[in-house]
Amino acid sequence: MTRLRTLISALIVAAAVASSLPLLAQVTSTRIARAAAEPQNWLTYNGGYSSQRYSPLTEINASNVANLELKWMVQNQVFGAWQSNPLVVDGVMYVTQRPNDILAVDARTGAVYWLYRYTPSDKARVCCGANNRGVAILGDIVFMGTLDAHLVAVDAKTGRQLWNTEVGDVNKAYSITMAPLVVKDKVLVGVGGGEFGIRGFVAAYDAKTGKEAWRFYTIPGPGEPGHDTWDGDDWEHGGAPAWITGSYDPDLNLTYWGIGNPGPDWNAKQRPGDNLYSDSVVALDADTGKLKWHFQFTPNDNYDYDAVQVPVLADINWRGQPAKVMMWANRNGFMYVLDRVTGRFLSGTPFVKVNWASSLDERGRPIQTPQPQGQPTYPGNQGGTNWYPPSFSPRTGLFYFAAWDNYGTVYRSEEAEYEPGRIFTGGGFTVVSPAAGAPTVGIGRRGPINNWTNEVGHGAVMAMDPQTGAVKWKFEQYDVSDSGMLTTASDLLFTGGREGHFHALDARTGKELWRAGLGGQIVMAPVTYQVDGRQYVSVISGSVLATFALRR
Amino acid sequence: MTLNRTRALLVGAWLALAPQLAAAQADHQYTSQDIEAGARVYSSQCALCHGANGDTVNGVNLRLGRFRRAITDEDLAGVVTNGVATGGMPPFKLSAAEMTAIIAFIRAGFDPAGVAVKVGNVARGQSLYSGKGKCASCHRLNGVGPRLAPDLSDIGAARTPSALQRSLLEPSVAMWPINRPVRIVTKDGREIRGRRLNEDTYTVQLLDDQERLLSLDKADLRTYELGKTSPMPSLQKTFTADEVADLLGYLLSLKGTP
């Protein structure tokens, strides 16, 4: 008996030591698959393979969140929106800054261990700024995609480059802005360039060597199923990029990716057909890249409604039956629930003003209602939501995302001729505004004075019940928001917006519990992690990465 | 004294520039075909990042001629050709005709119809401003006058000719939303009227009718009303077309203190 007690005590001590020391084990795909078991870390772009951005950490809760205080900041010295999402592994934070730097940072103090700098080719072309959204990690290797469409592997301890592989041709305006996703022994990444007439793809690379393992073209070639949804040679330069990190279901061995707009963006008549797999989600075998199923949200898109949202996976009771679902608030203004085993459409509900489609049919296909020339289309060009990462809390059963409400755009179509590496958008657009020539909302916040006002649209954090499509609560913001969401097991929701307020909301009611005015636009989601038993929350606002913890 | 001299200098500078401007308006510098062609180049190549109004990139307002680096047309062509690596702007391979067109469009304030706006005599416009138009009774100019309505010291740089003309003739239609007149009643019963300067989710900043800078928490307000009608009277019925053109000429000469 005494011996047994001693043994138990020894085990308890061993466990305590293990949890207080940095884990020496390397990051493996198995560890990532069980990310919930190590909430002190943030192991992938979306915090785990299911991309719920839900943390089991509870030290910070509704009763003490008001005691959050700033612990440290890292200041980015590079101009432009800072969209990077940090990873945290055993007390070390890995975050990127423009154009293609990686910083390894002490997650407790903000002190920098090393800086890796990659200079992309000056031929790199991107539609919307020199963005990079972060890294992936496997073993002791950190992976980053680059603006000139390379994938680099960097030693996580030293910042030394290990290999550098060309993913896409920079002369044809391929680029990478997303954080890669590690699955098993491979690094998966997609390409940007939907405004330049690329032929999009998702590809997998051997993590050790950088050798390509498989490639899935998001536009089927001749002889492949779906090729007939393109006319003539349109498929060769039809866009369909993949510029937001996908998700992975280890049990099904399927990896899910959101695919972007067809090109030319605003002239659907120039590319008749459904234009698969633009504006779709594709489910790929993680070992081979073979397509298992697809679901298209916006066939023959005329509005740049990229489906580059994060596929959020959850196992829930769907109307009484256990189900493996995927939740998806789309740029086109509808919130979808899909069966992620088969791709079957379960439900779809508009969450903002929508007039490009009257409704969805029983298979989820939109009944399109194009607006007359010169009349506004809702939602507008940046969408009802966009790439900003959502969150699903298994505790509340609610799906949280940033919506742009009452925001419309007048589109103009023109014939566009494809030339490699050049803009291929086929027209243009004007955001609806109450006075001709008055300032209006753009891709990013332009300064401290909001002279476009909420008359051109406004933001809202929406908490939606996926079972019914009903908005359970809404937290309205005066300016629009490109901020993602973070929920915790203490039922907190952290988010931001273009105004630079960092909010902590009650995830059940939407009531604001705490906020900090950080003064710069928040264009990424917050993350949370733990070091030495203390919970931290990090968020990027303007050119500052700010990290908070409870006052002690 | 200093002020008068500044104004004299401004007017002098304006007169020196006037022949060039007249030439531009007579299509001698850029043709209206250039400007129209430029609009097409702009919408296909530039609008995605720079926005329909040319103001969606930080620190740049193409429509109003505000650039980070460029001053001359040659500078502009250089930026377009070489891109701006640090800002993420790609280089563009434009033909000579496309380059001429895009610069024409930018220089015309994105306004293919802009040349049609009649711009009259600056000196007569100045008399109308302080005399018949009574503009100075609400607007402030170069440090003089009330702050009730927006300061006009740089209005010629801040607005295109056609937008300014619309403001004179249809002020409520042309009013920017941020400038809507505000009426507020606080929870403790204070009534405040003024002009809005800025707003976010939690607060509103304004200049009240006593010319005080106020920043109010929305949670403290009982009533918050925004007027859709501009307090400015239309000149449609009180001014002749020539008078409107003269006043417009004067306003366009206001480019801020040098």
Short mmCIF file of N, CA, C and O in Angstrom, two decimals, chain A residues 79 98 122 124-130 195-196 266 412 414 422-423 425 427-430 434-453 455 475-479 499 501 503 512 515, chain B residues 39-40 43-49 51-53 55-60 63 68 82 85-95 98 163 166 173-178 180 196-202 218 224 226 228:
data_model
loop_
_atom_site.label_atom_id
_atom_site.label_comp_id
_atom_site.label_asym_id
_atom_site.label_seq_id
_atom_site.Cartn_x
_atom_site.Cartn_y
_atom_site.Cartn_z
N PHE A 79 6.29 48.53 -43.35
CA PHE A 79 5.02 49.18 -43.65
C PHE A 79 3.97 48.19 -44.19
O PHE A 79 4.30 47.29 -44.93
N ARG A 98 6.27 41.30 -43.13
CA ARG A 98 6.47 41.58 -44.55
C ARG A 98 7.94 41.74 -44.92
O ARG A 98 8.67 42.29 -44.12
N ASP A 122 12.03 40.48 -57.29
CA ASP A 122 11.29 41.73 -57.54
C ASP A 122 10.27 41.55 -58.65
O ASP A 122 9.52 42.47 -58.97
N ALA A 124 7.87 39.46 -58.17
CA ALA A 124 6.68 38.98 -57.46
C ALA A 124 5.52 39.96 -57.63
O ALA A 124 5.70 41.17 -57.51
N ARG A 125 4.35 39.41 -57.92
CA ARG A 125 3.16 40.24 -58.10
C ARG A 125 2.04 39.70 -57.23
O ARG A 125 1.73 38.51 -57.29
N VAL A 126 1.45 40.58 -56.46
CA VAL A 126 0.31 40.18 -55.64
C VAL A 126 -0.76 41.24 -55.78
O VAL A 126 -0.45 42.42 -56.00
N CYS A 127 -1.99 40.82 -55.68
CA CYS A 127 -3.07 41.77 -55.92
C CYS A 127 -3.17 42.78 -54.81
O CYS A 127 -3.49 43.93 -55.01
N CYS A 128 -2.92 42.34 -53.55
CA CYS A 128 -3.48 43.08 -52.42
C CYS A 128 -2.48 43.32 -51.30
O CYS A 128 -2.85 43.30 -50.13
N GLY A 129 -1.22 43.53 -51.67
CA GLY A 129 -0.22 43.83 -50.66
C GLY A 129 0.70 42.65 -50.40
O GLY A 129 0.37 41.50 -50.66
N ALA A 130 1.88 42.98 -49.86
CA ALA A 130 2.93 41.97 -49.64
C ALA A 130 2.63 41.19 -48.37
O ALA A 130 3.40 41.18 -47.42
N GLU A 195 -6.04 37.14 -59.57
CA GLU A 195 -6.27 38.36 -60.35
C GLU A 195 -5.30 38.45 -61.53
O GLU A 195 -5.23 39.46 -62.22
N PHE A 196 -4.49 37.40 -61.71
CA PHE A 196 -3.46 37.43 -62.75
C PHE A 196 -3.58 36.26 -63.74
O PHE A 196 -2.65 35.98 -64.48
N TRP A 266 -14.48 39.86 -62.99
CA TRP A 266 -15.78 40.53 -63.07
C TRP A 266 -16.46 40.40 -64.43
O TRP A 266 -17.29 41.19 -64.80
N ARG A 412 -18.67 46.36 -62.99
CA ARG A 412 -18.60 46.69 -64.41
C ARG A 412 -17.77 45.60 -65.09
O ARG A 412 -16.67 45.26 -64.64
N GLU A 414 -15.79 43.95 -68.43
CA GLU A 414 -15.11 44.27 -69.69
C GLU A 414 -14.42 43.02 -70.20
O GLU A 414 -14.01 42.17 -69.40
N ARG A 422 0.12 39.35 -66.09
CA ARG A 422 -0.53 40.66 -65.99
C ARG A 422 -1.90 40.54 -65.35
O ARG A 422 -2.52 39.49 -65.36
N ILE A 423 -2.37 41.67 -64.83
CA ILE A 423 -3.69 41.71 -64.21
C ILE A 423 -4.75 41.22 -65.20
O ILE A 423 -4.73 41.60 -66.36
N THR A 425 -8.61 40.94 -64.75
CA THR A 425 -9.79 41.05 -63.89
C THR A 425 -11.07 41.34 -64.66
O THR A 425 -12.16 41.14 -64.14
N GLY A 427 -12.74 44.16 -65.85
CA GLY A 427 -13.71 45.18 -65.44
C GLY A 427 -13.31 45.83 -64.15
O GLY A 427 -12.12 45.95 -63.85
N GLY A 428 -14.28 46.25 -63.41
CA GLY A 428 -13.97 46.93 -62.16
C GLY A 428 -15.21 47.06 -61.31
O GLY A 428 -16.26 46.49 -61.61
N PHE A 429 -15.07 47.80 -60.23
CA PHE A 429 -16.21 47.95 -59.33
C PHE A 429 -16.12 49.26 -58.57
O PHE A 429 -15.05 49.85 -58.45
N THR A 430 -17.26 49.69 -58.07
CA THR A 430 -17.34 50.88 -57.24
C THR A 430 -18.15 50.51 -56.01
O THR A 430 -19.25 49.97 -56.13
N PRO A 434 -22.82 57.20 -50.36
CA PRO A 434 -23.96 58.11 -50.45
C PRO A 434 -23.69 59.36 -51.29
O PRO A 434 -24.62 59.98 -51.77
N ALA A 435 -22.45 59.75 -51.48
CA ALA A 435 -22.16 60.92 -52.32
C ALA A 435 -21.07 60.55 -53.31
O ALA A 435 -20.08 59.93 -52.95
N ALA A 436 -21.26 60.95 -54.58
CA ALA A 436 -20.27 60.61 -55.60
C ALA A 436 -18.91 61.16 -55.20
O ALA A 436 -18.80 62.31 -54.79
N GLY A 437 -17.91 60.34 -55.30
CA GLY A 437 -16.55 60.80 -55.00
C GLY A 437 -16.21 60.85 -53.53
O GLY A 437 -15.08 61.15 -53.17
N ALA A 438 -17.18 60.56 -52.66
CA ALA A 438 -16.89 60.58 -51.22
C ALA A 438 -16.02 59.37 -50.88
O ALA A 438 -16.04 58.37 -51.58
N PRO A 439 -15.28 59.45 -49.79
CA PRO A 439 -14.44 58.32 -49.40
C PRO A 439 -15.31 57.09 -49.15
O PRO A 439 -16.47 57.22 -48.75
N THR A 440 -14.75 55.92 -49.40
CA THR A 440 -15.53 54.73 -49.15
C THR A 440 -14.62 53.64 -48.58
O THR A 440 -13.42 53.82 -48.47
N VAL A 441 -15.23 52.53 -48.20
CA VAL A 441 -14.48 51.47 -47.53
C VAL A 441 -13.61 50.74 -48.55
O VAL A 441 -14.01 50.54 -49.68
N GLY A 442 -12.40 50.40 -48.16
CA GLY A 442 -11.48 49.73 -49.07
C GLY A 442 -10.99 48.42 -48.49
O GLY A 442 -11.55 47.89 -47.54
N ILE A 443 -9.89 47.91 -49.08
CA ILE A 443 -9.37 46.61 -48.65
C ILE A 443 -8.80 46.71 -47.23
O ILE A 443 -8.89 45.78 -46.45
N GLY A 444 -8.22 47.85 -46.88
CA GLY A 444 -7.70 48.02 -45.52
C GLY A 444 -8.07 49.40 -44.99
O GLY A 444 -8.50 50.26 -45.74
N ARG A 445 -7.89 49.57 -43.68
CA ARG A 445 -8.16 50.87 -43.07
C ARG A 445 -7.09 51.87 -43.53
O ARG A 445 -5.91 51.53 -43.60
N ARG A 446 -7.49 53.10 -43.83
CA ARG A 446 -6.57 54.06 -44.41
C ARG A 446 -6.01 55.08 -43.44
O ARG A 446 -5.11 55.82 -43.78
N GLY A 447 -6.55 55.16 -42.25
CA GLY A 447 -6.03 56.16 -41.33
C GLY A 447 -6.94 56.29 -40.14
O GLY A 447 -7.93 55.57 -40.02
N PRO A 448 -6.61 57.21 -39.23
CA PRO A 448 -7.37 57.28 -37.98
C PRO A 448 -8.73 57.95 -38.11
O PRO A 448 -9.55 57.84 -37.21
N ILE A 449 -8.98 58.67 -39.22
CA ILE A 449 -10.28 59.33 -39.38
C ILE A 449 -11.19 58.46 -40.23
O ILE A 449 -10.87 58.15 -41.37
N ASN A 450 -12.31 58.07 -39.70
CA ASN A 450 -13.27 57.28 -40.47
C ASN A 450 -14.20 58.23 -41.21
O ASN A 450 -15.29 58.54 -40.74
N ASN A 451 -13.75 58.72 -42.39
CA ASN A 451 -14.61 59.67 -43.12
C ASN A 451 -15.48 58.99 -44.17
O ASN A 451 -16.17 59.65 -44.92
N TRP A 452 -15.48 57.65 -44.19
CA TRP A 452 -16.44 56.95 -45.06
C TRP A 452 -17.69 56.59 -44.26
O TRP A 452 -18.76 56.54 -44.81
N THR A 453 -17.55 56.43 -42.96
CA THR A 453 -18.65 56.20 -42.00
C THR A 453 -19.38 54.88 -42.24
O THR A 453 -19.12 54.18 -43.22
N GLU A 455 -22.18 54.50 -43.30
CA GLU A 455 -23.15 54.57 -44.40
C GLU A 455 -22.73 53.70 -45.59
O GLU A 455 -23.52 53.46 -46.49
N PHE A 475 -22.57 41.43 -32.35
CA PHE A 475 -21.87 42.54 -31.71
C PHE A 475 -21.46 43.50 -32.82
O PHE A 475 -20.60 43.21 -33.64
N GLU A 476 -22.14 44.65 -32.87
CA GLU A 476 -21.96 45.54 -34.01
C GLU A 476 -20.76 46.46 -33.82
O GLU A 476 -20.49 46.95 -32.73
N GLN A 477 -20.06 46.68 -34.93
CA GLN A 477 -18.91 47.58 -34.95
C GLN A 477 -19.19 48.69 -35.95
O GLN A 477 -19.86 48.47 -36.95
N TYR A 478 -18.63 49.86 -35.70
CA TYR A 478 -18.93 51.00 -36.56
C TYR A 478 -18.21 50.89 -37.90
O TYR A 478 -18.80 51.13 -38.95
N ASP A 479 -16.93 50.52 -37.88
CA ASP A 479 -16.22 50.27 -39.12
C ASP A 479 -16.31 48.76 -39.40
O ASP A 479 -16.71 47.98 -38.54
N GLU A 499 -10.84 49.40 -36.29
CA GLU A 499 -10.69 50.56 -35.41
C GLU A 499 -9.57 50.36 -34.39
O GLU A 499 -9.20 51.29 -33.69
N HIS A 501 -9.71 48.36 -31.72
CA HIS A 501 -10.16 47.90 -30.40
C HIS A 501 -9.98 46.38 -30.33
O HIS A 501 -10.37 45.67 -31.26
N HIS A 503 -11.32 43.31 -28.36
CA HIS A 503 -12.48 43.05 -27.52
C HIS A 503 -12.44 41.64 -26.92
O HIS A 503 -12.06 40.70 -27.60
N GLU A 512 -19.87 42.67 -24.07
CA GLU A 512 -18.44 42.99 -23.99
C GLU A 512 -18.01 43.00 -22.54
O GLU A 512 -18.62 43.65 -21.70
N ARG A 515 -12.07 45.55 -23.06
CA ARG A 515 -11.47 45.92 -24.33
C ARG A 515 -10.24 46.77 -24.10
O ARG A 515 -10.07 47.37 -23.03
N ALA B 39 -9.09 55.73 -67.97
CA ALA B 39 -10.09 55.16 -67.06
C ALA B 39 -10.16 53.64 -67.25
O ALA B 39 -10.30 52.89 -66.28
N ARG B 40 -10.02 53.20 -68.49
CA ARG B 40 -10.07 51.75 -68.76
C ARG B 40 -8.81 51.06 -68.22
O ARG B 40 -8.89 50.01 -67.60
N SER B 43 -9.14 50.91 -64.40
CA SER B 43 -10.07 49.92 -63.82
C SER B 43 -9.52 48.51 -63.98
O SER B 43 -9.74 47.66 -63.12
N SER B 44 -8.76 48.26 -65.04
CA SER B 44 -8.27 46.89 -65.21
C SER B 44 -6.97 46.64 -64.47
O SER B 44 -6.70 45.53 -64.04
N GLN B 45 -6.12 47.65 -64.31
CA GLN B 45 -4.79 47.41 -63.75
C GLN B 45 -4.61 47.93 -62.32
O GLN B 45 -3.81 47.41 -61.58
N CYS B 46 -5.29 49.01 -61.99
CA CYS B 46 -4.92 49.72 -60.75
C CYS B 46 -5.99 49.65 -59.66
O CYS B 46 -5.68 49.70 -58.47
N ALA B 47 -7.28 49.59 -60.11
CA ALA B 47 -8.39 49.79 -59.16
C ALA B 47 -8.44 48.73 -58.08
O ALA B 47 -8.90 48.99 -56.97
N LEU B 48 -7.95 47.55 -58.41
CA LEU B 48 -8.04 46.46 -57.44
C LEU B 48 -7.38 46.84 -56.12
O LEU B 48 -7.91 46.60 -55.05
N CYS B 49 -6.19 47.46 -56.22
CA CYS B 49 -5.50 47.86 -54.98
C CYS B 49 -5.80 49.31 -54.61
O CYS B 49 -6.00 49.63 -53.44
N GLY B 51 -8.35 51.18 -55.47
CA GLY B 51 -9.76 51.48 -55.25
C GLY B 51 -10.33 52.41 -56.31
O GLY B 51 -9.60 53.08 -57.05
N ALA B 52 -11.65 52.42 -56.38
CA ALA B 52 -12.33 53.21 -57.41
C ALA B 52 -12.02 54.69 -57.27
O ALA B 52 -11.99 55.43 -58.25
N ASN B 53 -11.78 55.14 -56.04
CA ASN B 53 -11.48 56.56 -55.83
C ASN B 53 -9.98 56.83 -55.70
O ASN B 53 -9.58 57.95 -55.35
N ASP B 55 -7.96 55.88 -53.42
CA ASP B 55 -7.55 56.26 -52.07
C ASP B 55 -7.46 55.08 -51.11
O ASP B 55 -7.47 55.27 -49.90
N THR B 56 -7.36 53.87 -51.63
CA THR B 56 -7.38 52.73 -50.70
C THR B 56 -5.99 52.23 -50.34
O THR B 56 -5.86 51.24 -49.64
N VAL B 57 -4.95 52.88 -50.83
CA VAL B 57 -3.60 52.54 -50.37
C VAL B 57 -3.15 53.66 -49.43
O VAL B 57 -3.28 54.84 -49.76
N ASN B 58 -2.65 53.24 -48.29
CA ASN B 58 -2.26 54.19 -47.24
C ASN B 58 -1.30 55.25 -47.77
O ASN B 58 -0.31 54.93 -48.42
N GLY B 59 -1.61 56.51 -47.49
CA GLY B 59 -0.69 57.59 -47.85
C GLY B 59 -0.75 58.01 -49.30
O GLY B 59 0.01 58.87 -49.73
N VAL B 60 -1.64 57.39 -50.07
CA VAL B 60 -1.74 57.72 -51.50
C VAL B 60 -3.18 58.08 -51.83
O VAL B 60 -4.10 57.40 -51.38
N ARG B 63 -6.52 60.21 -57.01
CA ARG B 63 -7.49 61.13 -57.59
C ARG B 63 -7.15 62.57 -57.22
O ARG B 63 -7.33 63.50 -58.00
N ARG B 68 3.19 59.13 -52.58
CA ARG B 68 4.26 59.03 -51.58
C ARG B 68 5.56 59.57 -52.12
O ARG B 68 6.32 60.21 -51.42
N ASN B 82 8.27 50.47 -62.45
CA ASN B 82 9.17 49.71 -61.57
C ASN B 82 8.47 49.09 -60.38
O ASN B 82 9.02 48.20 -59.74
N ALA B 85 8.60 47.85 -54.34
CA ALA B 85 8.81 46.53 -53.72
C ALA B 85 8.37 46.52 -52.26
O ALA B 85 7.69 45.61 -51.81
N THR B 86 8.71 47.58 -51.51
CA THR B 86 8.40 47.58 -50.08
C THR B 86 6.91 47.68 -49.82
O THR B 86 6.42 47.24 -48.79
N GLY B 87 6.17 48.29 -50.72
CA GLY B 87 4.74 48.46 -50.51
C GLY B 87 3.93 47.36 -51.16
O GLY B 87 2.72 47.31 -51.03
N GLY B 88 4.58 46.45 -51.88
CA GLY B 88 3.86 45.36 -52.51
C GLY B 88 3.25 45.72 -53.84
O GLY B 88 2.44 44.98 -54.38
N MET B 89 3.65 46.90 -54.40
CA MET B 89 3.11 47.24 -55.72
C MET B 89 3.95 46.59 -56.80
O MET B 89 5.17 46.75 -56.82
N PRO B 90 3.29 45.81 -57.67
CA PRO B 90 4.07 45.14 -58.72
C PRO B 90 4.44 46.11 -59.83
O PRO B 90 3.79 47.13 -60.00
N PRO B 91 5.48 45.80 -60.60
CA PRO B 91 5.77 46.61 -61.78
C PRO B 91 4.76 46.30 -62.88
O PRO B 91 4.30 45.17 -63.00
N PHE B 92 4.41 47.31 -63.67
CA PHE B 92 3.45 47.13 -64.76
C PHE B 92 4.14 47.44 -66.09
O PHE B 92 4.82 48.44 -66.21
N LYS B 93 3.92 46.52 -67.04
CA LYS B 93 4.46 46.79 -68.38
C LYS B 93 3.36 47.43 -69.20
O LYS B 93 2.51 46.73 -69.74
N LEU B 94 3.35 48.75 -69.26
CA LEU B 94 2.33 49.43 -70.05
C LEU B 94 2.95 49.94 -71.34
O LEU B 94 4.14 50.28 -71.39
N SER B 95 2.13 49.99 -72.40
CA SER B 95 2.60 50.61 -73.63
C SER B 95 2.68 52.12 -73.40
O SER B 95 2.12 52.64 -72.43
N GLU B 98 -0.71 53.58 -73.21
CA GLU B 98 -1.38 53.26 -71.94
C GLU B 98 -0.82 54.13 -70.82
O GLU B 98 -1.56 54.59 -69.94
N ALA B 163 -16.70 67.82 -58.38
CA ALA B 163 -17.25 67.60 -57.03
C ALA B 163 -17.52 68.93 -56.35
O ALA B 163 -18.55 69.11 -55.67
N ARG B 166 -20.64 70.47 -57.74
CA ARG B 166 -21.82 69.81 -57.18
C ARG B 166 -22.08 70.31 -55.76
O ARG B 166 -23.24 70.52 -55.37
N VAL B 173 -26.63 66.68 -51.65
CA VAL B 173 -26.27 65.49 -52.42
C VAL B 173 -24.76 65.25 -52.34
O VAL B 173 -24.29 64.12 -52.25
N ALA B 174 -24.01 66.35 -52.37
CA ALA B 174 -22.55 66.23 -52.44
C ALA B 174 -21.90 66.05 -51.08
O ALA B 174 -20.73 65.72 -50.98
N MET B 175 -22.66 66.27 -50.01
CA MET B 175 -22.08 66.25 -48.66
C MET B 175 -21.47 64.88 -48.34
O MET B 175 -22.11 63.85 -48.50
N TRP B 176 -20.23 64.88 -47.87
CA TRP B 176 -19.63 63.64 -47.40
C TRP B 176 -20.33 63.23 -46.11
O TRP B 176 -20.61 64.09 -45.26
N PRO B 177 -20.56 61.95 -45.93
CA PRO B 177 -21.30 61.49 -44.75
C PRO B 177 -20.68 61.96 -43.43
O PRO B 177 -21.41 62.29 -42.49
N ILE B 178 -19.34 62.04 -43.38
CA ILE B 178 -18.71 62.43 -42.12
C ILE B 178 -19.13 63.84 -41.71
O ILE B 178 -19.18 64.18 -40.53
N ARG B 180 -22.03 65.30 -41.91
CA ARG B 180 -23.45 65.51 -41.59
C ARG B 180 -23.60 66.26 -40.27
O ARG B 180 -22.88 65.98 -39.30
N ARG B 196 -19.55 66.69 -37.17
CA ARG B 196 -18.84 65.46 -36.81
C ARG B 196 -17.44 65.45 -37.41
O ARG B 196 -17.24 65.79 -38.57
N LEU B 197 -16.48 65.04 -36.61
CA LEU B 197 -15.09 64.94 -37.09
C LEU B 197 -14.65 63.50 -37.27
O LEU B 197 -13.88 63.19 -38.18
N ASN B 198 -15.15 62.62 -36.41
CA ASN B 198 -14.73 61.23 -36.48
C ASN B 198 -15.68 60.41 -35.62
O ASN B 198 -16.39 60.97 -34.77
N GLU B 199 -15.69 59.09 -35.85
CA GLU B 199 -16.58 58.25 -35.06
C GLU B 199 -16.05 56.82 -35.06
O GLU B 199 -15.47 56.36 -36.05
N ASP B 200 -16.23 56.11 -33.96
CA ASP B 200 -15.98 54.67 -33.96
C ASP B 200 -17.08 53.97 -33.17
O ASP B 200 -18.13 54.57 -32.90
N THR B 201 -16.84 52.72 -32.83
CA THR B 201 -17.89 51.92 -32.19
C THR B 201 -18.35 52.55 -30.87
O THR B 201 -19.53 52.49 -30.53
N TYR B 202 -17.44 53.17 -30.16
CA TYR B 202 -17.76 53.61 -28.79
C TYR B 202 -17.91 55.12 -28.63
O TYR B 202 -18.53 55.57 -27.69
N LYS B 218 -20.63 57.11 -26.62
CA LYS B 218 -22.00 56.87 -27.10
C LYS B 218 -22.90 56.34 -25.99
O LYS B 218 -24.11 56.56 -25.99
N TYR B 224 -28.95 60.67 -30.66
CA TYR B 224 -27.84 60.95 -31.56
C TYR B 224 -28.42 61.01 -32.98
O TYR B 224 -28.75 59.99 -33.56
N LEU B 226 -28.24 62.43 -37.03
CA LEU B 226 -27.40 62.93 -38.12
C LEU B 226 -28.32 63.52 -39.18
O LEU B 226 -29.23 62.84 -39.66
N LYS B 228 -29.51 64.80 -42.80
CA LYS B 228 -29.21 64.46 -44.20
C LYS B 228 -29.12 65.72 -45.06
O LYS B 228 -28.66 65.68 -46.19
#
